[in-house]
Amino acid sequence: MADTQLLLGLSFVLFALGLVGVMVRRNALVMLMCMELMLNAVILALVTFSLETATLSGAVLVFLIFVVAAAEIAIAIPIVLLLSRQRSSLDVEGYDRLQG
Amino acid sequence: MTTPRKPHVRRQYWNEPTMGWWERSYLLEVARGLAITGGVFLRNMGKWMTGRKGALTAYYPEEIRADYAAGNRGKHILTQRPDGRPQCVACNMCATVCPAQVIEIDAAFDPDDPAHPKYPSRFEIDYSRCVFCGFCVEACPEDAIRMVKETPDLPGFDRDRMWLGKEELLNWQPHADVAKPYPVRPAAEPGRSPDA
Amino acid sequence: MNAPDFAISLVYIAYALAVLLTFGAILTWVERKQAAIMSDRIGANRAYVRIPFTQVKLIWLGLFHGMADGLKLLLKEDFKPLAYDKLAYALGPWLAIVPVLLVFAVVPFGGTLDPGRLFPSLAEWFGGRTYPMQIAPIDAGILIVFAFSGITIIGAMLAGWSSANKFSLLGALRAGSQLISYELVMGLTVLGIVLIFGTVNLGTIVERQSGTVLGFLPAWGIVYQPFAAVLFLIAGIAENKRIPFDLPEAESELISGYFTEYSAMKQGVFMLSEFIEIAVIGALFVTLFFGGYNLPWMNDTGFVFPGGHAVPLSHGWVVVLQLLTFLGKVFLLCSFQILVRWTLPRFRWDQLLRFAWKFLLPLAIANLVVTAVALWVQQA
Amino acid sequence: MTIDQLLVYFFGACALLGGVLMLVARHPMRVALALISCMLSLAGIYAMLGVHVVAVFQVLIYVGAVMVFMVYVIMLLDVRDPSFVRRYSRMLLPGVVLGALLAGALGISAIRLGAPAIQPGAGAAPSYLVQPFSVEFLREYWLHFELTSVLLVAAVVAAIAIIRSGRRSDG
């Protein structure tokens, strides 16, 4: 059995990477993918906890996260499609119409 | 702003297939099509397995088609004199008349045969270009070139193989029809010089 | 994992690779020859191998055409286009072939192997352990199949996108939407089988297909689920992009679709993966619906016919018979796919997607519901 | 150190590399490739830990569905815009600092937490095989499972509504 804390650390680092990605990248699609990375990190943490506590609930929660991820991508991608069709750009810094 | 699109009118064709709803549903028809092709496959496979030929096509070079027309003439031959020398006198008339210009003749002088001193030292036909029109046979004054029913053994990986030379053209299976008896003429009078 | 397990795994992997690659090479020839025989022709018969220093040419009905093709693809110039993305371009063929090969890892190609009984001199080393003839007897069998075939989609899409060619891009778009649509259908049809046999482990599914129903029918999946079998086969042929569904690589429209810009062995890998996929789809179909390695009335000790007449067989013969049965069934399925490919006309693009979503998918769901209700009634 | 453990470390390193590449890569397709490799490595970790169900579904849903959709959109929307030339926004420095802080804080808390509160093996070790897992899943969590389907339906309806509204505004 691998070191629990190592897996947890990997999960934290991946989550931080995803967060940094969402914050610093300009491309909307890349930001979406970084959010997927954050979800993946959470899944890793959940699986680790589930193994550690010897209960199934962590793994079950993973499945619910899968569904959430699918739903999220199903809504986010059409929004990105529409945005890019309006501006013909995926650059989030161009989307400043709401700035008032 | 945008021009209204013309309504799409489906063209009616005279040979429009008529299909019932069952055929339109495409299900049974798929099975029927598979049955037809599968049946053909099984029948042909059975023929192959039992040592018969399950195909309509021929192994081309190994197998000569059985259904050539009766009048088909596929190969040239040079007729021979009784002593085996070609009857050709190298007059070049066949080469002149040939529409595809495939016959090449080099004439040579043979002092030992005063009756026919001019003979072809080289007689070649390029079968890759020959159109098998038979004009050479018509043009020959000496009945030296004829066409026979065989087909030359041409297919190969090399275009040079499609040039047939004098030896191949003389090397025919002598039929009664082709081996024409050559009337033996007296030798030319001595003193008349043969023209070179 | 100890040494005997490791050795057995190696043997299995070698066997599976040999079978798959042989199928890939042979099917190129079978496809041409069968098409020729179906249309009253002779077919490929020119390639030969000459025994060195003699004039003896082995033609063997043109069997060496597959080898000649492979050699040609290996020796051709590997023409590299100005790819849009070099990494994705290089990755495409690999993502196309590796998952296809990996799918075979969960397919059982024989019953239980007892190496101790097969080789008495090694019995001590093996210590009486038996091995199911399956590279990875994982309980998530079918799920793994679908997981891997999802990766092939990405391979096709990467290949098409990175080629910087509009035909490739169109082919990739078509490949993506077609494969996703039909994978859904495939998954839903398989669920019926999963309901009936109560497991997703392919090994167990095959084991439950031995024996008979109603006394005379072999207890194969196709007997329980004939409808799902047809749907699965349709979806399977669509999954490996062959002719009624070959829109992603439609020669007449898109040159050769998403691998237009590939040449030499890279293109060969795509072709090979397609032919291997025929065999893999055949193997999956055999596993799910045709009883895998089972022959009617055969069990681990020999044949037991309905009249009570028994023909006992030694373990070695049973193993060989099971392997051969599996291979034979897979070959029949491959041949059937080739028959379909040379019979049916192609779909149009909109028809293809409409067929998947408006015809196959409702049918698959209906089949699933009917199966579930029938099982519920039976259990109640 | 067994080979399983080595493989876990290897896959972990691959996942980490994929995550870092996601931040560095310029083209969204490269980012997608990095994310796919990261997800596959995570699936490898799960498989090595014995959680086969999660591993398979990780590949099936994330790589086979979500990422295919993503790649499809990247392929479809081949938009060239300034975000290709300048990858990072003005938030680069604060973002990186914040990310490092977050990772550090989580790591420190994990270290300080030390041993888990619940000892492993307290209950019967759960089986992550498909059959027992799904039986348990549907027996205990069937309501959640059904609710996710509501979520999915809502997502599909929303997606269709978004596409419709976009089409209307186009004219």
PDB file of C-alpha atoms in Angstrom, chain D:
ATOM      1  CA  MET D   1       9.510  -1.626  -2.156  1.00  0.00           C
ATOM      2  CA  THR D   2       7.298  -3.740  -4.353  1.00  0.00           C
ATOM      3  CA  ILE D   3       6.673  -3.265  -8.024  1.00  0.00           C
ATOM      4  CA  ASP D   4       3.134  -2.054  -7.294  1.00  0.00           C
ATOM      5  CA  GLN D   5       4.473   0.719  -5.128  1.00  0.00           C
ATOM      6  CA  LEU D   6       7.004   1.669  -7.770  1.00  0.00           C
ATOM      7  CA  LEU D   7       4.242   1.853 -10.316  1.00  0.00           C
ATOM      8  CA  VAL D   8       2.190   4.087  -8.050  1.00  0.00           C
ATOM      9  CA  TYR D   9       5.145   6.446  -7.734  1.00  0.00           C
ATOM     10  CA  PHE D  10       5.682   6.346 -11.478  1.00  0.00           C
ATOM     11  CA  PHE D  11       2.063   7.139 -12.238  1.00  0.00           C
ATOM     12  CA  GLY D  12       2.083   9.842  -9.611  1.00  0.00           C
ATOM     13  CA  ALA D  13       5.107  11.463 -11.252  1.00  0.00           C
ATOM     14  CA  CYS D  14       3.346  11.223 -14.629  1.00  0.00           C
ATOM     15  CA  ALA D  15       0.225  12.865 -13.219  1.00  0.00           C
ATOM     16  CA  LEU D  16       2.295  15.641 -11.711  1.00  0.00           C
ATOM     17  CA  LEU D  17       4.128  16.165 -14.982  1.00  0.00           C
ATOM     18  CA  GLY D  18       0.827  16.296 -16.840  1.00  0.00           C
ATOM     19  CA  GLY D  19      -0.503  18.883 -14.421  1.00  0.00           C
ATOM     20  CA  VAL D  20       2.576  21.071 -14.798  1.00  0.00           C
ATOM     21  CA  LEU D  21       2.505  20.743 -18.590  1.00  0.00           C
ATOM     22  CA  MET D  22      -1.086  21.924 -18.560  1.00  0.00           C
ATOM     23  CA  LEU D  23       0.065  25.262 -17.208  1.00  0.00           C
ATOM     24  CA  VAL D  24       2.961  25.568 -19.609  1.00  0.00           C
ATOM     25  CA  ALA D  25       1.566  24.294 -22.896  1.00  0.00           C
ATOM     26  CA  ARG D  26       0.519  26.935 -25.358  1.00  0.00           C
ATOM     27  CA  HIS D  27      -2.066  25.326 -27.585  1.00  0.00           C
ATOM     28  CA  PRO D  28      -5.309  24.097 -25.980  1.00  0.00           C
ATOM     29  CA  MET D  29      -4.858  20.757 -27.754  1.00  0.00           C
ATOM     30  CA  ARG D  30      -1.518  20.290 -26.013  1.00  0.00           C
ATOM     31  CA  VAL D  31      -3.199  21.174 -22.732  1.00  0.00           C
ATOM     32  CA  ALA D  32      -5.865  18.597 -23.467  1.00  0.00           C
ATOM     33  CA  LEU D  33      -3.202  15.982 -24.199  1.00  0.00           C
ATOM     34  CA  ALA D  34      -1.464  16.798 -20.927  1.00  0.00           C
ATOM     35  CA  LEU D  35      -4.761  16.514 -19.081  1.00  0.00           C
ATOM     36  CA  ILE D  36      -5.512  13.183 -20.741  1.00  0.00           C
ATOM     37  CA  SER D  37      -2.128  11.793 -19.742  1.00  0.00           C
ATOM     38  CA  CYS D  38      -2.699  13.105 -16.216  1.00  0.00           C
ATOM     39  CA  MET D  39      -6.107  11.404 -16.038  1.00  0.00           C
ATOM     40  CA  LEU D  40      -4.737   8.143 -17.409  1.00  0.00           C
ATOM     41  CA  SER D  41      -1.957   8.206 -14.829  1.00  0.00           C
ATOM     42  CA  LEU D  42      -4.494   8.800 -12.075  1.00  0.00           C
ATOM     43  CA  ALA D  43      -6.489   5.848 -13.410  1.00  0.00           C
ATOM     44  CA  GLY D  44      -3.293   3.831 -13.246  1.00  0.00           C
ATOM     45  CA  ILE D  45      -2.854   4.842  -9.597  1.00  0.00           C
ATOM     46  CA  TYR D  46      -6.405   3.779  -8.789  1.00  0.00           C
ATOM     47  CA  ALA D  47      -5.889   0.455 -10.531  1.00  0.00           C
ATOM     48  CA  MET D  48      -2.678  -0.097  -8.590  1.00  0.00           C
ATOM     49  CA  LEU D  49      -4.490   0.728  -5.342  1.00  0.00           C
ATOM     50  CA  GLY D  50      -7.083  -1.906  -6.188  1.00  0.00           C
ATOM     51  CA  VAL D  51      -9.996   0.450  -6.795  1.00  0.00           C
ATOM     52  CA  HIS D  52     -10.755  -0.999 -10.204  1.00  0.00           C
ATOM     53  CA  VAL D  53     -14.224   0.451 -10.500  1.00  0.00           C
ATOM     54  CA  VAL D  54     -13.055   4.009 -10.115  1.00  0.00           C
ATOM     55  CA  ALA D  55     -10.089   3.408 -12.411  1.00  0.00           C
ATOM     56  CA  VAL D  56     -12.264   2.064 -15.200  1.00  0.00           C
ATOM     57  CA  PHE D  57     -14.843   4.783 -14.876  1.00  0.00           C
ATOM     58  CA  GLN D  58     -12.114   7.407 -14.728  1.00  0.00           C
ATOM     59  CA  VAL D  59     -10.997   6.284 -18.178  1.00  0.00           C
ATOM     60  CA  LEU D  60     -14.506   5.646 -19.428  1.00  0.00           C
ATOM     61  CA  ILE D  61     -16.076   8.926 -18.386  1.00  0.00           C
ATOM     62  CA  TYR D  62     -13.198  11.367 -18.237  1.00  0.00           C
ATOM     63  CA  VAL D  63     -11.116  10.231 -21.180  1.00  0.00           C
ATOM     64  CA  GLY D  64     -13.821   8.539 -23.206  1.00  0.00           C
ATOM     65  CA  ALA D  65     -16.519  11.155 -22.844  1.00  0.00           C
ATOM     66  CA  VAL D  66     -15.448  14.450 -21.273  1.00  0.00           C
ATOM     67  CA  MET D  67     -12.075  14.737 -22.961  1.00  0.00           C
ATOM     68  CA  VAL D  68     -13.399  13.493 -26.286  1.00  0.00           C
ATOM     69  CA  PHE D  69     -15.962  16.268 -26.119  1.00  0.00           C
ATOM     70  CA  MET D  70     -13.230  18.723 -25.182  1.00  0.00           C
ATOM     71  CA  VAL D  71     -10.947  17.652 -28.013  1.00  0.00           C
ATOM     72  CA  TYR D  72     -13.896  17.819 -30.375  1.00  0.00           C
ATOM     73  CA  VAL D  73     -14.581  21.408 -29.412  1.00  0.00           C
ATOM     74  CA  ILE D  74     -10.935  22.416 -29.619  1.00  0.00           C
ATOM     75  CA  MET D  75     -10.834  20.893 -33.080  1.00  0.00           C
ATOM     76  CA  LEU D  76     -14.041  22.606 -34.108  1.00  0.00           C
ATOM     77  CA  LEU D  77     -13.188  26.022 -32.684  1.00  0.00           C
ATOM     78  CA  ASP D  78      -9.809  26.540 -34.204  1.00  0.00           C
ATOM     79  CA  VAL D  79      -9.816  30.179 -33.163  1.00  0.00           C
ATOM     80  CA  ARG D  80      -6.575  32.104 -33.299  1.00  0.00           C
ATOM     81  CA  ASP D  81      -6.555  34.839 -30.715  1.00  0.00           C
ATOM     82  CA  PRO D  82      -4.112  36.661 -28.431  1.00  0.00           C
ATOM     83  CA  SER D  83      -4.382  33.930 -25.834  1.00  0.00           C
ATOM     84  CA  PHE D  84      -2.159  31.772 -28.024  1.00  0.00           C
ATOM     85  CA  VAL D  85       0.629  34.300 -28.065  1.00  0.00           C
ATOM     86  CA  ARG D  86       0.327  35.492 -24.491  1.00  0.00           C
ATOM     87  CA  ARG D  87      -0.558  32.496 -22.439  1.00  0.00           C
ATOM     88  CA  TYR D  88      -0.826  34.146 -19.069  1.00  0.00           C
ATOM     89  CA  SER D  89      -3.049  36.907 -17.858  1.00  0.00           C
ATOM     90  CA  ARG D  90      -2.112  39.740 -15.482  1.00  0.00           C
ATOM     91  CA  MET D  91      -2.929  37.424 -12.633  1.00  0.00           C
ATOM     92  CA  LEU D  92       0.186  35.340 -13.258  1.00  0.00           C
ATOM     93  CA  LEU D  93       2.186  36.343 -10.236  1.00  0.00           C
ATOM     94  CA  PRO D  94      -0.630  36.481  -7.648  1.00  0.00           C
ATOM     95  CA  GLY D  95      -2.056  33.282  -9.073  1.00  0.00           C
ATOM     96  CA  VAL D  96       1.166  31.344  -8.714  1.00  0.00           C
ATOM     97  CA  VAL D  97       1.761  32.730  -5.242  1.00  0.00           C
ATOM     98  CA  LEU D  98      -1.759  31.892  -4.172  1.00  0.00           C
ATOM     99  CA  GLY D  99      -1.501  28.386  -5.624  1.00  0.00           C
ATOM    100  CA  ALA D 100       1.781  27.765  -3.836  1.00  0.00           C
ATOM    101  CA  LEU D 101       0.268  29.087  -0.604  1.00  0.00           C
ATOM    102  CA  LEU D 102      -2.744  26.826  -0.984  1.00  0.00           C
ATOM    103  CA  ALA D 103      -0.655  23.742  -1.694  1.00  0.00           C
ATOM    104  CA  GLY D 104       1.623  24.586   1.197  1.00  0.00           C
ATOM    105  CA  ALA D 105      -1.252  25.157   3.607  1.00  0.00           C
ATOM    106  CA  LEU D 106      -2.971  21.918   2.601  1.00  0.00           C
ATOM    107  CA  GLY D 107       0.290  20.036   2.841  1.00  0.00           C
ATOM    108  CA  ILE D 108       1.096  21.430   6.274  1.00  0.00           C
ATOM    109  CA  SER D 109      -2.366  20.647   7.546  1.00  0.00           C
ATOM    110  CA  ALA D 110      -2.071  17.127   6.195  1.00  0.00           C
ATOM    111  CA  ILE D 111       1.272  16.660   7.914  1.00  0.00           C
ATOM    112  CA  ARG D 112       0.011  18.156  11.133  1.00  0.00           C
ATOM    113  CA  LEU D 113      -3.070  15.968  10.976  1.00  0.00           C
ATOM    114  CA  GLY D 114      -0.724  13.011  10.973  1.00  0.00           C
ATOM    115  CA  ALA D 115      -2.366   9.659  11.304  1.00  0.00           C
ATOM    116  CA  PRO D 116      -5.979   9.498  10.161  1.00  0.00           C
ATOM    117  CA  ALA D 117      -8.694   9.710  12.732  1.00  0.00           C
ATOM    118  CA  ILE D 118     -10.237   6.440  11.730  1.00  0.00           C
ATOM    119  CA  GLN D 119      -7.849   3.559  11.841  1.00  0.00           C
ATOM    120  CA  PRO D 120      -7.687   1.488   8.670  1.00  0.00           C
ATOM    121  CA  GLY D 121      -9.469  -1.799   8.980  1.00  0.00           C
ATOM    122  CA  ALA D 122     -11.827  -0.453  11.606  1.00  0.00           C
ATOM    123  CA  GLY D 123     -14.790  -1.818   9.699  1.00  0.00           C
ATOM    124  CA  ALA D 124     -14.794  -4.679   7.281  1.00  0.00           C
ATOM    125  CA  ALA D 125     -12.601  -3.727   4.362  1.00  0.00           C
ATOM    126  CA  PRO D 126     -14.969  -2.778   1.540  1.00  0.00           C
ATOM    127  CA  SER D 127     -14.779  -4.623  -1.706  1.00  0.00           C
ATOM    128  CA  TYR D 128     -14.143  -2.511  -4.758  1.00  0.00           C
ATOM    129  CA  LEU D 129     -15.103  -5.275  -7.152  1.00  0.00           C
ATOM    130  CA  VAL D 130     -17.804  -4.258  -9.552  1.00  0.00           C
ATOM    131  CA  GLN D 131     -20.594  -6.434  -8.263  1.00  0.00           C
ATOM    132  CA  PRO D 132     -20.398  -5.848  -4.485  1.00  0.00           C
ATOM    133  CA  PHE D 133     -19.616  -2.219  -5.056  1.00  0.00           C
ATOM    134  CA  SER D 134     -22.613  -1.618  -7.284  1.00  0.00           C
ATOM    135  CA  VAL D 135     -24.929  -3.565  -4.990  1.00  0.00           C
ATOM    136  CA  GLU D 136     -23.757  -1.461  -2.074  1.00  0.00           C
ATOM    137  CA  PHE D 137     -23.990   1.680  -4.162  1.00  0.00           C
ATOM    138  CA  LEU D 138     -27.574   1.100  -5.236  1.00  0.00           C
ATOM    139  CA  ARG D 139     -28.692  -0.137  -1.859  1.00  0.00           C
ATOM    140  CA  GLU D 140     -27.320   2.748   0.193  1.00  0.00           C
ATOM    141  CA  TYR D 141     -27.122   5.605  -2.229  1.00  0.00           C
ATOM    142  CA  TRP D 142     -29.936   4.998  -4.699  1.00  0.00           C
ATOM    143  CA  LEU D 143     -31.505   8.355  -3.963  1.00  0.00           C
ATOM    144  CA  HIS D 144     -28.290  10.212  -4.721  1.00  0.00           C
ATOM    145  CA  PHE D 145     -27.893   8.167  -7.849  1.00  0.00           C
ATOM    146  CA  GLU D 146     -31.383   9.080  -9.023  1.00  0.00           C
ATOM    147  CA  LEU D 147     -30.788  12.724  -8.173  1.00  0.00           C
ATOM    148  CA  THR D 148     -27.691  12.780 -10.359  1.00  0.00           C
ATOM    149  CA  SER D 149     -29.866  11.720 -13.255  1.00  0.00           C
ATOM    150  CA  VAL D 150     -32.028  14.764 -12.544  1.00  0.00           C
ATOM    151  CA  LEU D 151     -28.871  16.836 -12.617  1.00  0.00           C
ATOM    152  CA  LEU D 152     -27.896  15.333 -15.959  1.00  0.00           C
ATOM    153  CA  VAL D 153     -31.318  16.000 -17.444  1.00  0.00           C
ATOM    154  CA  ALA D 154     -31.129  19.567 -16.222  1.00  0.00           C
ATOM    155  CA  ALA D 155     -27.700  19.903 -17.800  1.00  0.00           C
ATOM    156  CA  VAL D 156     -28.922  18.563 -21.141  1.00  0.00           C
ATOM    157  CA  VAL D 157     -31.938  20.861 -21.123  1.00  0.00           C
ATOM    158  CA  ALA D 158     -29.740  23.794 -20.222  1.00  0.00           C
ATOM    159  CA  ALA D 159     -27.293  22.965 -22.989  1.00  0.00           C
ATOM    160  CA  ILE D 160     -30.096  22.799 -25.537  1.00  0.00           C
ATOM    161  CA  ALA D 161     -31.537  26.051 -24.234  1.00  0.00           C
ATOM    162  CA  ILE D 162     -28.166  27.771 -24.507  1.00  0.00           C
ATOM    163  CA  ILE D 163     -27.646  26.576 -28.048  1.00  0.00           C
ATOM    164  CA  ARG D 164     -31.179  27.656 -28.989  1.00  0.00           C
ATOM    165  CA  SER D 165     -30.762  31.124 -27.537  1.00  0.00           C
ATOM    166  CA  GLY D 166     -27.468  31.518 -29.321  1.00  0.00           C
ATOM    167  CA  ARG D 167     -29.052  30.551 -32.581  1.00  0.00           C
ATOM    168  CA  ARG D 168     -31.837  33.069 -32.111  1.00  0.00           C
ATOM    169  CA  SER D 169     -29.455  35.910 -31.423  1.00  0.00           C
ATOM    170  CA  ASP D 170     -27.541  35.019 -34.564  1.00  0.00           C
ATOM    171  CA  GLY D 171     -30.622  35.706 -36.588  1.00  0.00           C
TER     172      GLY D 171
END
